[in-house]
Tab-separated table of C-alpha atoms in Angstrom:
chain	number	residue	atom	x	y	z
A	1	UNK	CA	4.213	-13.080	28.279
A	2	UNK	CA	1.419	-10.485	27.945
A	3	UNK	CA	-0.085	-9.625	24.599
A	4	UNK	CA	1.014	-5.965	24.782
A	5	UNK	CA	4.681	-6.859	25.350
A	6	UNK	CA	4.502	-9.411	22.528
A	7	UNK	CA	3.083	-6.728	20.212
A	8	UNK	CA	5.939	-4.391	21.103
A	9	UNK	CA	8.420	-7.101	20.140
A	10	UNK	CA	6.686	-7.537	16.782
A	11	UNK	CA	7.050	-3.820	16.019
A	12	UNK	CA	10.524	-2.354	16.255
A	13	UNK	CA	11.695	1.236	15.934
A	14	UNK	CA	14.873	1.588	13.911
A	15	UNK	CA	17.415	4.327	14.606
A	16	UNK	CA	15.838	7.733	13.923
A	17	UNK	CA	17.366	10.148	11.435
A	18	UNK	CA	17.394	13.736	12.652
A	19	UNK	CA	17.492	16.303	9.869
A	20	UNK	CA	17.119	19.366	12.072
A	21	UNK	CA	15.603	20.347	15.423
A	22	UNK	CA	12.037	20.074	14.150
A	23	UNK	CA	12.141	17.201	11.652
A	24	UNK	CA	12.855	13.596	12.595
A	25	UNK	CA	12.334	10.508	10.433
A	26	UNK	CA	12.027	7.124	12.104
A	27	UNK	CA	11.911	3.809	10.288
A	28	UNK	CA	9.384	1.483	11.875
A	29	UNK	CA	9.418	-2.229	11.137
A	30	UNK	CA	6.767	-4.843	11.795
A	31	UNK	CA	6.484	-8.502	10.910
A	32	UNK	CA	4.827	-9.730	7.711
A	33	UNK	CA	2.391	-11.786	9.803
A	34	UNK	CA	1.303	-8.668	11.714
A	35	UNK	CA	0.756	-6.735	8.475
A	36	UNK	CA	-1.336	-9.570	7.038
A	37	UNK	CA	-3.412	-9.983	10.201
A	38	UNK	CA	-4.288	-6.299	10.434
A	39	UNK	CA	-4.903	-6.005	6.682
A	40	UNK	CA	-7.532	-8.711	7.033
A	41	UNK	CA	-9.080	-7.154	10.159
A	42	UNK	CA	-9.195	-3.689	8.563
A	43	UNK	CA	-10.652	-5.029	5.279
A	44	UNK	CA	-7.888	-3.445	3.214
A	45	UNK	CA	-8.230	-3.798	-0.549
A	46	UNK	CA	-5.054	-5.021	-2.227
A	47	UNK	CA	-4.084	-6.026	-5.791
A	48	UNK	CA	-4.979	-9.496	-7.062
A	49	UNK	CA	-3.519	-9.324	-10.549
A	50	UNK	CA	-2.851	-6.749	-13.263
A	51	UNK	CA	-5.911	-5.462	-15.100
A	52	UNK	CA	-5.602	-6.577	-18.705
A	53	UNK	CA	-9.046	-5.414	-19.858
A	54	UNK	CA	-9.367	-2.683	-22.437
A	55	UNK	CA	-11.258	0.404	-21.343
A	56	UNK	CA	-14.524	1.018	-23.110
A	57	UNK	CA	-15.163	4.234	-24.954
A	58	UNK	CA	-17.294	6.754	-23.143
A	59	UNK	CA	-19.280	9.865	-23.946
A	60	UNK	CA	-16.242	11.935	-22.990
A	61	UNK	CA	-14.252	10.520	-25.913
A	62	UNK	CA	-16.090	12.992	-28.137
A	63	UNK	CA	-14.433	15.799	-26.176
A	64	UNK	CA	-10.925	14.330	-26.374
A	65	UNK	CA	-9.596	17.349	-28.259
A	66	UNK	CA	-10.516	19.528	-25.266
A	67	UNK	CA	-9.150	17.053	-22.724
A	68	UNK	CA	-5.841	16.669	-24.570
A	69	UNK	CA	-4.623	19.848	-22.849
A	70	UNK	CA	-5.012	18.108	-19.478
A	71	UNK	CA	-3.059	14.965	-20.413
A	72	UNK	CA	0.422	14.459	-19.016
A	73	UNK	CA	3.480	13.586	-21.056
A	74	UNK	CA	3.896	9.823	-20.539
A	75	UNK	CA	7.625	10.071	-21.252
A	76	UNK	CA	7.932	12.169	-18.073
A	77	UNK	CA	5.279	10.581	-15.861
A	78	UNK	CA	4.795	6.888	-16.560
A	79	UNK	CA	1.204	5.635	-16.239
A	80	UNK	CA	0.626	3.412	-13.230
A	81	UNK	CA	-0.384	-0.171	-13.819
A	82	UNK	CA	-4.011	-0.889	-12.930
A	83	UNK	CA	-4.988	-3.957	-10.917
A	84	UNK	CA	-8.004	-6.013	-9.998
A	85	UNK	CA	-8.358	-5.637	-6.238
A	86	UNK	CA	-10.009	-7.576	-3.424
A	87	UNK	CA	-10.279	-7.475	0.341
A	88	UNK	CA	-7.169	-9.083	1.803
A	89	UNK	CA	-7.507	-12.548	3.338
A	90	UNK	CA	-4.570	-14.405	4.858
A	91	UNK	CA	-5.986	-17.723	3.671
A	92	UNK	CA	-5.764	-16.477	0.058
A	93	UNK	CA	-2.374	-14.757	0.303
A	94	UNK	CA	-1.041	-16.688	-2.701
A	95	UNK	CA	-3.800	-15.228	-4.896
A	96	UNK	CA	-2.573	-11.654	-4.361
A	97	UNK	CA	-0.056	-9.901	-6.587
A	98	UNK	CA	2.957	-9.932	-4.264
A	99	UNK	CA	6.191	-9.239	-6.109
A	100	UNK	CA	8.020	-8.047	-3.009
A	101	UNK	CA	6.829	-8.292	0.596
A	102	UNK	CA	8.644	-5.046	1.412
A	103	UNK	CA	6.552	-3.034	-1.050
A	104	UNK	CA	3.249	-4.955	-1.073
A	105	UNK	CA	1.811	-2.756	1.691
A	106	UNK	CA	2.277	0.927	0.892
A	107	UNK	CA	3.879	3.226	3.515
A	108	UNK	CA	0.533	4.724	4.602
A	109	UNK	CA	-0.975	1.283	5.239
A	110	UNK	CA	2.139	0.121	7.095
A	111	UNK	CA	2.108	3.239	9.263
A	112	UNK	CA	-1.577	2.796	10.065
A	113	UNK	CA	-1.103	-0.866	11.010
A	114	UNK	CA	1.924	-0.095	13.184
A	115	UNK	CA	0.036	2.664	15.009
A	116	UNK	CA	-2.831	0.245	15.730
A	117	UNK	CA	-0.399	-2.473	16.773
A	118	UNK	CA	1.108	-0.211	19.449
A	119	UNK	CA	-2.212	0.253	21.290
């Protein structure tokens, strides 16, 4: 079996959803192994573990009264958790912060990997 036909089997197009004549959503699936391989090749930075370090004060802290106007209400928009990150390596996959394989790679990264996998 050729490598291009094998790659096509590893990436599958799910049934497209047509919203109107101009807008179509298609769910594309690829194997975990393919995602990991391309993440390593592309030197993608991914989370290792949550960042538990306190941020140091900066010179801008003196201007906090002015910056307060720009702050968002955290009851409406929750702050995102910060992580230590590293270049992905398949040999160190257990060191990465993987709570769910389905959400470990964000949609943009998945889409990029799938588009490269189709070539």
